[in-house]
Amino acid sequence: MKDNPAVMQAVKAIAWNFDPRSIGYVWDYDGNKQDYQRHFPEGYGYAVVRPVKRAPIQP
């Protein structure tokens, strides 16, 4: 629990600065999709979840 704030800060920094194009995806905010956060330090930990979809294939 004492390290939880530092872990949350590190995860947020990675999640909001990550470029999914590096793995063939793009952000998918079409429609009613949203970001959300999961937090259960004693079990799961902390996660930021953002919608993605496969990037269109470039000819």
Short mmCIF file of C-alpha atoms in Angstrom, two decimals:
data_model
loop_
_atom_site.label_atom_id
_atom_site.label_comp_id
_atom_site.label_asym_id
_atom_site.label_seq_id
_atom_site.Cartn_x
_atom_site.Cartn_y
_atom_site.Cartn_z
CA MET A 1 0.00 0.00 0.00
CA LYS A 2 2.85 2.43 0.67
CA ASP A 3 4.00 2.17 -2.97
CA ASN A 4 0.50 2.44 -4.44
CA PRO A 5 0.58 6.20 -5.25
CA ALA A 6 3.88 5.85 -7.12
CA VAL A 7 2.55 2.84 -9.05
CA MET A 8 -0.64 4.67 -9.99
CA GLN A 9 1.35 7.66 -11.22
CA ALA A 10 3.62 5.44 -13.34
CA VAL A 11 0.68 3.55 -14.88
CA LYS A 12 -1.13 6.80 -15.71
CA ALA A 13 1.97 8.25 -17.36
CA ILE A 14 2.37 5.16 -19.55
CA ALA A 15 -1.34 4.88 -20.39
CA TRP A 16 -1.79 8.50 -21.46
CA ASN A 17 1.47 8.69 -23.42
CA PHE A 18 1.32 5.31 -25.16
CA ASP A 19 0.97 5.28 -28.96
CA PRO A 20 -0.91 2.12 -30.05
CA ARG A 21 0.29 2.58 -33.65
CA SER A 22 3.57 1.04 -32.48
CA ILE A 23 1.74 -2.31 -32.26
CA GLY A 24 -0.66 -1.89 -35.21
CA TYR A 25 -3.64 -0.30 -33.43
CA VAL A 26 -5.24 3.13 -33.11
CA TRP A 27 -7.40 4.68 -30.40
CA ASP A 28 -11.08 3.83 -30.91
CA TYR A 29 -13.33 6.56 -29.61
CA ASP A 30 -16.08 6.11 -32.22
CA GLY A 31 -19.51 5.88 -30.68
CA ASN A 32 -19.96 5.66 -26.94
CA LYS A 33 -16.61 4.15 -25.91
CA GLN A 34 -14.76 5.49 -22.93
CA ASP A 35 -11.63 5.13 -20.84
CA TYR A 36 -11.88 3.67 -17.39
CA GLN A 37 -9.64 2.85 -14.47
CA ARG A 38 -9.49 -0.27 -12.31
CA HIS A 39 -8.15 -0.05 -8.80
CA PHE A 40 -7.89 -2.90 -6.30
CA PRO A 41 -4.46 -2.59 -4.68
CA GLU A 42 -4.70 -5.72 -2.54
CA GLY A 43 -5.54 -8.00 -5.48
CA TYR A 44 -5.54 -6.74 -9.04
CA GLY A 45 -3.58 -3.54 -8.60
CA TYR A 46 -4.22 -0.55 -10.84
CA ALA A 47 -4.97 -0.32 -14.57
CA VAL A 48 -6.06 2.27 -17.09
CA VAL A 49 -8.12 0.76 -19.90
CA ARG A 50 -8.53 2.59 -23.23
CA PRO A 51 -10.39 1.38 -26.34
CA VAL A 52 -8.34 0.45 -29.40
CA LYS A 53 -8.98 -1.08 -32.81
CA ARG A 54 -6.72 -2.49 -35.50
CA ALA A 55 -5.13 0.22 -37.61
CA PRO A 56 -6.23 0.30 -41.25
CA ILE A 57 -3.76 -1.44 -43.56
CA GLN A 58 -1.84 1.09 -45.59
CA PRO A 59 -1.43 0.15 -49.28
#
